[in-house]
Short mmCIF file of N, CA and C in Angstrom, two decimals:
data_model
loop_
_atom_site.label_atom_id
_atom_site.label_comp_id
_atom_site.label_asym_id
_atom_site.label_seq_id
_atom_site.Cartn_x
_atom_site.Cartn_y
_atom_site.Cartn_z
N UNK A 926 0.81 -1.19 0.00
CA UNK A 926 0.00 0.00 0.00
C UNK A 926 0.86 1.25 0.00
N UNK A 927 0.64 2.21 0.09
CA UNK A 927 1.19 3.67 -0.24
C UNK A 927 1.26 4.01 1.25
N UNK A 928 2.12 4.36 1.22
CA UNK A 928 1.81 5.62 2.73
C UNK A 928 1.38 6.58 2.63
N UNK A 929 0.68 7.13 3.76
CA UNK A 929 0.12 8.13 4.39
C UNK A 929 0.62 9.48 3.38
N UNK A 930 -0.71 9.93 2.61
CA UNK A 930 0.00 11.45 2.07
C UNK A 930 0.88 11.33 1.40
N UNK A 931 0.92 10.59 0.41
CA UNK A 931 2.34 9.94 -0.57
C UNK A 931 3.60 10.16 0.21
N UNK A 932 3.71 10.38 1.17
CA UNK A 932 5.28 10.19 2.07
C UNK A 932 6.20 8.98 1.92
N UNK A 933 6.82 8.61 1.93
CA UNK A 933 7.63 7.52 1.45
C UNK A 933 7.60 7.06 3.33
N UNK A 934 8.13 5.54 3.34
CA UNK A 934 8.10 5.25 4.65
C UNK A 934 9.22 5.27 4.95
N UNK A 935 9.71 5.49 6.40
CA UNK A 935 11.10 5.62 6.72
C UNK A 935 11.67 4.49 7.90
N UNK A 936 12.87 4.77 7.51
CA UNK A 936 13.62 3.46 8.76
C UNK A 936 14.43 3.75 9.36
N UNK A 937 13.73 4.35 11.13
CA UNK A 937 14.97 5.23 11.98
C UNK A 937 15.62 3.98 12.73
N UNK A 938 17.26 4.27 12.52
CA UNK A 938 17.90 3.39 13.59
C UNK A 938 18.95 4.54 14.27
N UNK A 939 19.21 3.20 15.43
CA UNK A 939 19.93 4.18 16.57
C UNK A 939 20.96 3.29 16.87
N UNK A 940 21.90 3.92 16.69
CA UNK A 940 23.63 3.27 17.30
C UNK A 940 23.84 4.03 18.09
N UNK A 941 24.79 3.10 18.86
CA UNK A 941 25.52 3.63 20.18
C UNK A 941 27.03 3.64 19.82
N UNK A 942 27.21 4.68 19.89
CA UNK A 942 28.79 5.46 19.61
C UNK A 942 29.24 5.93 20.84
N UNK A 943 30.49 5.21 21.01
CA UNK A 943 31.01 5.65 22.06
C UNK A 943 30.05 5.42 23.43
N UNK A 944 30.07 7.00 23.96
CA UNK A 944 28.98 7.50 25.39
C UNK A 944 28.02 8.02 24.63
N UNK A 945 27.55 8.19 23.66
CA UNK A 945 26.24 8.64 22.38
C UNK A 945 25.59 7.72 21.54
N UNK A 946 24.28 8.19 21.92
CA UNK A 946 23.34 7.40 20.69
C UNK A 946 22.95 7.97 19.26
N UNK A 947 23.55 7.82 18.22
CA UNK A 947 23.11 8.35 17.05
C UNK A 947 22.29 8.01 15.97
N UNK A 948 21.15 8.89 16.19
CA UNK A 948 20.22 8.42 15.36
C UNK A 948 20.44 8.84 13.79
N UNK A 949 20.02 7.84 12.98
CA UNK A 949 19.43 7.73 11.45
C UNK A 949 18.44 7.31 10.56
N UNK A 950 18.30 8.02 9.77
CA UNK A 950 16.85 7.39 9.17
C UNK A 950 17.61 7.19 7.27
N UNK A 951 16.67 6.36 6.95
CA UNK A 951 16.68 6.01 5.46
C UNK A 951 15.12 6.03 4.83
N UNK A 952 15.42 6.54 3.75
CA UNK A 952 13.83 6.90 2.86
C UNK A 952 13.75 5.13 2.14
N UNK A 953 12.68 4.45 2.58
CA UNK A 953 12.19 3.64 1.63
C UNK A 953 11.82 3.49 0.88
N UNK A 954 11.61 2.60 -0.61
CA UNK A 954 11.37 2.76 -1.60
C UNK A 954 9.37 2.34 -0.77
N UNK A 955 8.34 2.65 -2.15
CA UNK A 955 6.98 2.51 -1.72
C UNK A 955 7.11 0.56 -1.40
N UNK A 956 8.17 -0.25 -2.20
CA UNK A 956 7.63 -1.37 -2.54
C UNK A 956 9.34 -2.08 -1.56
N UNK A 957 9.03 -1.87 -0.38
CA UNK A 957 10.46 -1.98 0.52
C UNK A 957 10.04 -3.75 1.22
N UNK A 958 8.64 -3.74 0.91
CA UNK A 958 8.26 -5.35 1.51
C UNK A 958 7.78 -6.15 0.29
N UNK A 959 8.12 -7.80 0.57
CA UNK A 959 8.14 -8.05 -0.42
C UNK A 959 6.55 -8.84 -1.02
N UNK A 960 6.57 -9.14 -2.01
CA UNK A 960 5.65 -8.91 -2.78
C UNK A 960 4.37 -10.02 -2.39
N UNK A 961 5.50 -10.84 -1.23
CA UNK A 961 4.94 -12.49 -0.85
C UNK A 961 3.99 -12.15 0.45
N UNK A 962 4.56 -11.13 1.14
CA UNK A 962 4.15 -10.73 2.31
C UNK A 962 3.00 -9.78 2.30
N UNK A 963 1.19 -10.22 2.86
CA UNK A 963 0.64 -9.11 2.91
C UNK A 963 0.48 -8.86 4.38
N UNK A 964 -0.42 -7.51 4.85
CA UNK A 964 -0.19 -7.43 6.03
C UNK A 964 -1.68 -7.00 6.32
N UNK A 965 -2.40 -7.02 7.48
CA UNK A 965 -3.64 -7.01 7.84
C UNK A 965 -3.87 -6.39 9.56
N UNK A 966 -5.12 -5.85 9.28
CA UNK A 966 -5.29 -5.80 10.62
C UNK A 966 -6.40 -6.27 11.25
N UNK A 967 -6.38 -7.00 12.01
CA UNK A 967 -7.34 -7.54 12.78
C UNK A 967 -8.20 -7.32 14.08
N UNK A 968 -9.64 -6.77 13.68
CA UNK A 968 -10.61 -5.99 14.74
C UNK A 968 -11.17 -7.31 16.12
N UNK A 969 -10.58 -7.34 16.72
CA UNK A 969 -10.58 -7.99 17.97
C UNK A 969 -12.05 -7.73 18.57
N UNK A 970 -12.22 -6.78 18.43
CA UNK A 970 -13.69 -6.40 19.26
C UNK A 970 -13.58 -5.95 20.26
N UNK A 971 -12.27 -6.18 21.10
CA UNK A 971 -12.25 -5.85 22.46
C UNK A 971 -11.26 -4.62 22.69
N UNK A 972 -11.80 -3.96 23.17
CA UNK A 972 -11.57 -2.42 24.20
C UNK A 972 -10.76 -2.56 25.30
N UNK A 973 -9.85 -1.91 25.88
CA UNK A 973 -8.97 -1.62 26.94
C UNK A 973 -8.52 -0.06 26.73
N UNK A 974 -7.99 0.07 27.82
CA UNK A 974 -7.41 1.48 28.32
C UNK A 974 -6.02 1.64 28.32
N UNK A 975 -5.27 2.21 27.35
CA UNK A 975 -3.88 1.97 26.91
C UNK A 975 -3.34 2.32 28.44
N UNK A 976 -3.82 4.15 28.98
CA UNK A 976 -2.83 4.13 29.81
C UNK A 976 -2.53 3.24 31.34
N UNK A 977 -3.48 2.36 31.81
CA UNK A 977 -3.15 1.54 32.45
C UNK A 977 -2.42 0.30 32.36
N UNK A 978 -2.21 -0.27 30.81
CA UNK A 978 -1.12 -0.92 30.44
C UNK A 978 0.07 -0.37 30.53
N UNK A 979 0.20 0.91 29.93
CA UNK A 979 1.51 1.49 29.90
C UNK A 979 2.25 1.55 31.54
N UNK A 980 1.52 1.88 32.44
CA UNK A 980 1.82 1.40 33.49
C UNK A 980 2.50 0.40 34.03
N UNK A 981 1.32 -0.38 34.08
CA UNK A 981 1.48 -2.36 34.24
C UNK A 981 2.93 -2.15 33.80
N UNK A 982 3.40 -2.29 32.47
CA UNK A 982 4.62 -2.26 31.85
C UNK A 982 5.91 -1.61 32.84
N UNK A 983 5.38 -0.24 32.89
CA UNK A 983 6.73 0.70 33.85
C UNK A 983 6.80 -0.33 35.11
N UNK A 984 6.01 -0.74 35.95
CA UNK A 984 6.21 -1.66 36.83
C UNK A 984 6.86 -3.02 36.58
N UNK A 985 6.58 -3.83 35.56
CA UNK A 985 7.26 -4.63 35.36
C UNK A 985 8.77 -4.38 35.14
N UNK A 986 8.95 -3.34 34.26
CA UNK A 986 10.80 -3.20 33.90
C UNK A 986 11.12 -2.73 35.38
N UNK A 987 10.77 -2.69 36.56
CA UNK A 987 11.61 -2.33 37.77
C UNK A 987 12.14 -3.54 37.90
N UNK A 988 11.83 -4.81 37.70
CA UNK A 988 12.26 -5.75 37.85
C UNK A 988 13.30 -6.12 36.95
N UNK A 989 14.61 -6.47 37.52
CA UNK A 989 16.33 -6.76 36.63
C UNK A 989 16.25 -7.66 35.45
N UNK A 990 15.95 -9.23 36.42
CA UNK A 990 15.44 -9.91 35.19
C UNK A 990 14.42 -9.64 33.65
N UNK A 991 13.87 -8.90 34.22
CA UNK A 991 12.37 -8.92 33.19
C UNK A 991 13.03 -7.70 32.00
N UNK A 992 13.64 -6.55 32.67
CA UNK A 992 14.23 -5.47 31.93
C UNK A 992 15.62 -6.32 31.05
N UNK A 993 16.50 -7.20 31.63
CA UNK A 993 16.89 -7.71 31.16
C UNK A 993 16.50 -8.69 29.69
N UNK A 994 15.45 -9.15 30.22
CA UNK A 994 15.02 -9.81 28.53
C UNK A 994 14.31 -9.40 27.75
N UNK A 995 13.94 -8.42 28.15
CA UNK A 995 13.23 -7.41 27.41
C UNK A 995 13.99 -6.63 26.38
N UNK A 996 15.18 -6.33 27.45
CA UNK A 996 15.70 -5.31 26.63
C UNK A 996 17.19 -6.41 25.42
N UNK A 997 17.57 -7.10 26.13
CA UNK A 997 18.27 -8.00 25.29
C UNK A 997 17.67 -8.78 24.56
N UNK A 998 17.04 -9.14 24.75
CA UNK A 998 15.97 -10.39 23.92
C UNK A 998 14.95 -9.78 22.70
N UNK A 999 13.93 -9.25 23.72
CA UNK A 999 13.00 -8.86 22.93
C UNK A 999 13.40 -7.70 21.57
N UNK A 1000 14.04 -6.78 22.10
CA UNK A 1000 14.57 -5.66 21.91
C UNK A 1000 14.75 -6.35 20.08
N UNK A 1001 15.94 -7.07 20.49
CA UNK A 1001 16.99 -7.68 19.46
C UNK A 1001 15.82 -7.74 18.34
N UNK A 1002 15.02 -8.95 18.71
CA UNK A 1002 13.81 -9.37 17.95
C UNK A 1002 13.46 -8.23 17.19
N UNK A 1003 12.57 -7.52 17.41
CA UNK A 1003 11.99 -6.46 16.67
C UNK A 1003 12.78 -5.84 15.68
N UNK A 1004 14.05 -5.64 15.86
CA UNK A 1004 14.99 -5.33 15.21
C UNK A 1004 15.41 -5.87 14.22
N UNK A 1005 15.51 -7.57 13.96
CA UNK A 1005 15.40 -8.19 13.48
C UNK A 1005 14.15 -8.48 12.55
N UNK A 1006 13.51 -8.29 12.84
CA UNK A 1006 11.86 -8.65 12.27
C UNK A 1006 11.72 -7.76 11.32
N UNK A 1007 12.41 -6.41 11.98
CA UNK A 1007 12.41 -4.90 11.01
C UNK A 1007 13.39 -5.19 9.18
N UNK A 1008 14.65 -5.53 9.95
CA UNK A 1008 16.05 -5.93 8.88
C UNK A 1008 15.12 -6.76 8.17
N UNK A 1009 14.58 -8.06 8.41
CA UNK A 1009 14.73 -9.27 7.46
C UNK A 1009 13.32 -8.67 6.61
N UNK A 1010 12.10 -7.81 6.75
CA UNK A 1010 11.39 -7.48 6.38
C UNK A 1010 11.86 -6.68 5.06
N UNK A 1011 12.40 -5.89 5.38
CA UNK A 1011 13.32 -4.95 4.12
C UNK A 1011 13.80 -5.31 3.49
N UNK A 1012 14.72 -6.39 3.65
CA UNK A 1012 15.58 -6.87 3.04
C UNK A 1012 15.09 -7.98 2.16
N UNK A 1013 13.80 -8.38 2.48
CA UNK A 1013 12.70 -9.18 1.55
C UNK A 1013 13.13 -10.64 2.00
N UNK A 1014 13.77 -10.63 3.17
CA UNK A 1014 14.00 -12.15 3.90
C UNK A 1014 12.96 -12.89 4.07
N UNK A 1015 12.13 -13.11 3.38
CA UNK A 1015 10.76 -13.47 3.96
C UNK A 1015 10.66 -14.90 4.93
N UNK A 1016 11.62 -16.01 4.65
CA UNK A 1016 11.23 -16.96 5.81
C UNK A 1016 11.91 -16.75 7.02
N UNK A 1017 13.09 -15.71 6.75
CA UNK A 1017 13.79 -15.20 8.30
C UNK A 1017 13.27 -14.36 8.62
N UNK A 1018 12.06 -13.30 8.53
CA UNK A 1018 11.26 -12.78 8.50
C UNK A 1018 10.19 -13.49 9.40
N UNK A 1019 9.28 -14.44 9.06
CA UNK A 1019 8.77 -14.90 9.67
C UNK A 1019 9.12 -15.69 10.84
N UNK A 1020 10.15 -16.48 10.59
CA UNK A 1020 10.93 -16.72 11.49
C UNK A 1020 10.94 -16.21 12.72
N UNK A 1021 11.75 -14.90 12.71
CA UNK A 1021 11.54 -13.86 14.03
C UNK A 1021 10.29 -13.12 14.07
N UNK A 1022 9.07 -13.39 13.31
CA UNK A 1022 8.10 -12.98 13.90
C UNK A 1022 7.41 -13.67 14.82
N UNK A 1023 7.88 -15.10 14.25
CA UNK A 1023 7.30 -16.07 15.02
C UNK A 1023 7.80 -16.09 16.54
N UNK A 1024 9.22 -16.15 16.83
CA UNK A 1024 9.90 -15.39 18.11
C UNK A 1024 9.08 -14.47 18.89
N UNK A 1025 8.68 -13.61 18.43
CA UNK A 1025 8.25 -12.07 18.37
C UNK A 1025 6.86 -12.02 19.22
N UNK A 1026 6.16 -13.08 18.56
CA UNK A 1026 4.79 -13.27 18.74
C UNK A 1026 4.90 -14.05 20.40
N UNK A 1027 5.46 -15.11 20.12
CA UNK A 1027 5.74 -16.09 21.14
C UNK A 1027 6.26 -15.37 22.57
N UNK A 1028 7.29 -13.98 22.19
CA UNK A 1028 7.59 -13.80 23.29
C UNK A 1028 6.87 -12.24 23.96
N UNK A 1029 5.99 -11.75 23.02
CA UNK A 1029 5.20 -10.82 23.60
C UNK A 1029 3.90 -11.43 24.68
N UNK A 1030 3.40 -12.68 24.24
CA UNK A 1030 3.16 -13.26 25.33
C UNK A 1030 3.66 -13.62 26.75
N UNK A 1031 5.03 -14.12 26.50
CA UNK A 1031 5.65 -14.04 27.47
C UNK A 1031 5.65 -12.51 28.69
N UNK A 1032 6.14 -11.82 27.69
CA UNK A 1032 6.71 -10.35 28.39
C UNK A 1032 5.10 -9.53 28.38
N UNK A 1033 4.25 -9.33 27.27
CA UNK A 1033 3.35 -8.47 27.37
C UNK A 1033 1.83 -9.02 27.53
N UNK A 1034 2.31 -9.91 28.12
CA UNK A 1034 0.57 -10.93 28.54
C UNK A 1034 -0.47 -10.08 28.73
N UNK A 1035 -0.34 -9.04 29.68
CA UNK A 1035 -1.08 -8.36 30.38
C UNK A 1035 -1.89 -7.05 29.32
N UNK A 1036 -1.35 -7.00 28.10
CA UNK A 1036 -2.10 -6.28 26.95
C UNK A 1036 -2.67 -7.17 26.22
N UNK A 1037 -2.48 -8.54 26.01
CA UNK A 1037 -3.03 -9.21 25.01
C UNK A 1037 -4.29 -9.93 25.52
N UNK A 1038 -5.62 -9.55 25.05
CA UNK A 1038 -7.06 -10.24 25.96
C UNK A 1038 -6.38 -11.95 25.83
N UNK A 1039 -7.44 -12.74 26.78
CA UNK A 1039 -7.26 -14.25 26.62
C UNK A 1039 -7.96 -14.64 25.76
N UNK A 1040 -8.80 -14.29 24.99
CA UNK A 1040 -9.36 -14.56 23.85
C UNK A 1040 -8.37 -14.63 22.54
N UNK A 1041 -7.80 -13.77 22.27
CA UNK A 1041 -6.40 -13.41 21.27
C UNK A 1041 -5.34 -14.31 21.54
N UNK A 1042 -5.14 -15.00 22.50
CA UNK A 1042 -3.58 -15.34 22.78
C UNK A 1042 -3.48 -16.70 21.74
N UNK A 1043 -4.67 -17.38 21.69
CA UNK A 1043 -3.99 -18.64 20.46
C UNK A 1043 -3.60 -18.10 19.05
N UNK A 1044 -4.44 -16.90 18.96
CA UNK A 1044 -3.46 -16.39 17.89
C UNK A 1044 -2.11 -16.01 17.53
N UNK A 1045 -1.51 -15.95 18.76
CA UNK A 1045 0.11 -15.53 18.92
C UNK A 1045 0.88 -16.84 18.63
N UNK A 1046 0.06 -17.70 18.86
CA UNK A 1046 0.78 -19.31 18.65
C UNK A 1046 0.82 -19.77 17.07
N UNK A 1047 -0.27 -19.12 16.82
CA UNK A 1047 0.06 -19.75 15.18
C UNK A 1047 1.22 -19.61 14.45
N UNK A 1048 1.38 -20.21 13.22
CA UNK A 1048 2.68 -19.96 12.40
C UNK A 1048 2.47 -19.76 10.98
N UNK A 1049 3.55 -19.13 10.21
CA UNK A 1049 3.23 -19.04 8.73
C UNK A 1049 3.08 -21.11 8.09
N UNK A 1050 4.04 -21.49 8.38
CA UNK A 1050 4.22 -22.90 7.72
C UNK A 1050 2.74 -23.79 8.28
N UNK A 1051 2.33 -23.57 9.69
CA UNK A 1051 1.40 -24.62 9.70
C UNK A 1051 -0.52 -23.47 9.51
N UNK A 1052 -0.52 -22.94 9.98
CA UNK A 1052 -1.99 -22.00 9.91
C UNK A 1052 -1.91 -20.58 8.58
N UNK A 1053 -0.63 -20.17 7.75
CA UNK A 1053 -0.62 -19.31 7.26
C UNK A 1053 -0.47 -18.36 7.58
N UNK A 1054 -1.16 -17.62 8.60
CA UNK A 1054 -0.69 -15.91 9.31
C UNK A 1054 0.20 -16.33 10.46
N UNK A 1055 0.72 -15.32 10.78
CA UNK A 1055 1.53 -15.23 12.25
C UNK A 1055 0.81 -13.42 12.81
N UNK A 1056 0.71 -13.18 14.16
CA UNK A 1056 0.50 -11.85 14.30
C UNK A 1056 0.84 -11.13 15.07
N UNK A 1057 1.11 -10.25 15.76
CA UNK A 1057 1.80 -9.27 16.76
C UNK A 1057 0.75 -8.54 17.18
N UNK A 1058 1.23 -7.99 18.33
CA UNK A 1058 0.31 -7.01 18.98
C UNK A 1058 0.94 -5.51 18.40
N UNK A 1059 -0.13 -4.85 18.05
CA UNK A 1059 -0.97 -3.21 16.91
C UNK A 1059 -0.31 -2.23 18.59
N UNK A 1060 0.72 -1.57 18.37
CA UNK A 1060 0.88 -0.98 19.27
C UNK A 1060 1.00 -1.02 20.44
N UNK A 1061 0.35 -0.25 21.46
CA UNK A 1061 0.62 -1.07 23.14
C UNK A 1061 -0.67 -1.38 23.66
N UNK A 1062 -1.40 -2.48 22.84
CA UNK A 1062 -1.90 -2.85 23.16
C UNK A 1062 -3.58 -1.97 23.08
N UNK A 1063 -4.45 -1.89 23.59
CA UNK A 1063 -5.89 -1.40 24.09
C UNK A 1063 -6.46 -1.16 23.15
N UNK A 1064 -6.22 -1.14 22.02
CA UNK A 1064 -7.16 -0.58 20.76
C UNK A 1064 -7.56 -0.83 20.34
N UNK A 1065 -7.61 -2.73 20.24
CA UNK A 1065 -8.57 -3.76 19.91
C UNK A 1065 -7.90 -4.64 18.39
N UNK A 1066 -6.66 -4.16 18.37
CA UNK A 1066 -6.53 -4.02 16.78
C UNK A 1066 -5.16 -5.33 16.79
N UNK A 1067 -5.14 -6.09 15.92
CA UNK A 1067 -3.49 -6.98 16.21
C UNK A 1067 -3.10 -6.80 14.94
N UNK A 1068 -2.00 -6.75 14.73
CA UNK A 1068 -0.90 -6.89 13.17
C UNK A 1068 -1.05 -8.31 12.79
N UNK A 1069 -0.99 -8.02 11.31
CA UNK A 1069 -1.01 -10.18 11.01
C UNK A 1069 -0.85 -10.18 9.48
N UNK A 1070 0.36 -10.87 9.38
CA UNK A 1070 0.85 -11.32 8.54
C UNK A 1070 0.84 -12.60 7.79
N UNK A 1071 0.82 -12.81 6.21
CA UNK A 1071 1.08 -13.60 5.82
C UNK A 1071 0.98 -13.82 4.30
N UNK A 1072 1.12 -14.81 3.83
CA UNK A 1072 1.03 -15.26 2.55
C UNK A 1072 0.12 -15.22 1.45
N UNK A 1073 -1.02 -15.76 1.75
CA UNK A 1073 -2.21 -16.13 1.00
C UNK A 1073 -3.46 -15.48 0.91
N UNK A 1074 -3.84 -14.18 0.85
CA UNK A 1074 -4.65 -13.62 1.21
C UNK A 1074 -6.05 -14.66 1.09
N UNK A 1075 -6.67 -15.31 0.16
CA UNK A 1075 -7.62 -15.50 0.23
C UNK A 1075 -7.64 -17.24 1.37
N UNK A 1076 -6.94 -17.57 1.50
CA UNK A 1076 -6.71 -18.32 3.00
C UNK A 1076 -7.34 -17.57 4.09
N UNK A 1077 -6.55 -16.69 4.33
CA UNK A 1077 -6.68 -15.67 5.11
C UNK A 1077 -8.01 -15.01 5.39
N UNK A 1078 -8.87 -14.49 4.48
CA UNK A 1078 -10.12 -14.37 4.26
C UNK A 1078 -10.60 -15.39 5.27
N UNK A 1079 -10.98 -16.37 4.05
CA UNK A 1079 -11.89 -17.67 4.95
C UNK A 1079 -11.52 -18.09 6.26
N UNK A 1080 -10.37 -17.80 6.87
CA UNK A 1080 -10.16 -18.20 8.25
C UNK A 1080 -10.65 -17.06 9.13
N UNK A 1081 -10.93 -16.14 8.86
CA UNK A 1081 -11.52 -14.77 9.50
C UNK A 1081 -12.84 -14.38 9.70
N UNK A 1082 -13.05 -14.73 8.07
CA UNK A 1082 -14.79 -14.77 8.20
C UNK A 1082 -15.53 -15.97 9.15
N UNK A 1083 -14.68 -17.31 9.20
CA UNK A 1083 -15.37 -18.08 9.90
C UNK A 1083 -15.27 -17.68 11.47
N UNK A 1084 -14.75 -16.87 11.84
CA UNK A 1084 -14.13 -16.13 13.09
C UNK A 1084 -14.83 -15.11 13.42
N UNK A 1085 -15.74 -14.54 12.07
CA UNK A 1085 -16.74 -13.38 12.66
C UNK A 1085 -15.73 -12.15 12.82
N UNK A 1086 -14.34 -12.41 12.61
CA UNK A 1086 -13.56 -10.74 12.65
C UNK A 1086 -13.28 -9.84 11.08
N UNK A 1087 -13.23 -8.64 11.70
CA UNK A 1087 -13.27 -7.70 10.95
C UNK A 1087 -11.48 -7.61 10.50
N UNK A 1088 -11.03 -7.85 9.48
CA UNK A 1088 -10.24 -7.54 8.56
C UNK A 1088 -9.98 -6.42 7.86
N UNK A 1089 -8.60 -5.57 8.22
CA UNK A 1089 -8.51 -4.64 7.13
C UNK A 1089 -7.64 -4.99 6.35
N UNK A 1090 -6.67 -5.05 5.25
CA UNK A 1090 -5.82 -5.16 4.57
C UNK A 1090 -5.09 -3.75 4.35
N UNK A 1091 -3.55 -3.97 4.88
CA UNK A 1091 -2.84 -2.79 5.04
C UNK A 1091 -1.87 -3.10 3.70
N UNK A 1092 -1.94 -4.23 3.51
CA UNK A 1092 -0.79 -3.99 1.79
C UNK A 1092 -1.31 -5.56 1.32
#
């Protein structure tokens, strides 16, 4: 799909230099994902209140361990998920989405309803989509990826959810 206001989409990264973090961005081409990969969003139905998650969250990173895999682990992931996406990696791509998915459960249970969570389990190779949680959570909305759009369809409609298609 196009971005927003014909803007091209961009890709900020941040290195650590030295005692400094230096940020950069790169202009993407419109067609930076690849052609195998579509992407969707999925209307959950269910409502929450972002800023009491965001909370929940600040409380959890007081804890060493948890900030620890969060920030080494998870961190990495996303980062990864970002690279292999661009780069049109598509099964290392899924790959670490599949990571991604698996471990936002882990770490971000507390945004994802219990209704949603078998969806985090699925995979591209055995169900077709894989999906992530749409921000921080409360908005009702999940990211979901995959291959086959009209698969995809029929597993949704029999689900009664609302589907948007973002590319």
């Amino acid at each position: 799909g196009r971005a927003a206001r014909g803007l091209p989409p961009l890709f900020l990264r941040q290195q650590a230099t030295n005692d400094r973090k230096q940020i950069s961005f790169t202009t993407l081409d419109s067609n930076f994902i690849s052609d195998n990969i579509h992407i969707f969003l999925i209307d959950t139905k269910i409502k929450s209140h972002t800023a009491p998650l965001v909370q929940h969250f600040k409380e959890l990173r007081k804890d060493e361990a948890y900030l620890n895999k969060f920030d080494n682990d998870y961190i990495p992931l996303i980062s990864n998920c970002i690279a292999t996406l661009i780069d049109k990696k598509d099964e290392d791509f899924f790959n670490y989405l599949s990571q991604l998915s698996k471990m936002q459960i882990e770490l971000l249970s507390h945004t994802i309803p219990e209704a949603t969570r078998p969806y985090f389990l699925k995979n591209i190779k055995d169900d077709g989509f894989q999906v992530k949680l749409c921000g921080a959570g409360g908005g009702g909305y999940l990211l979901g990826f995959c291959k086959d759009i009209d698969k995809i369809n029929n597993f949704w409609n029999d689900f009664c959810n609302k589907i948007v298609w973002v590319k």
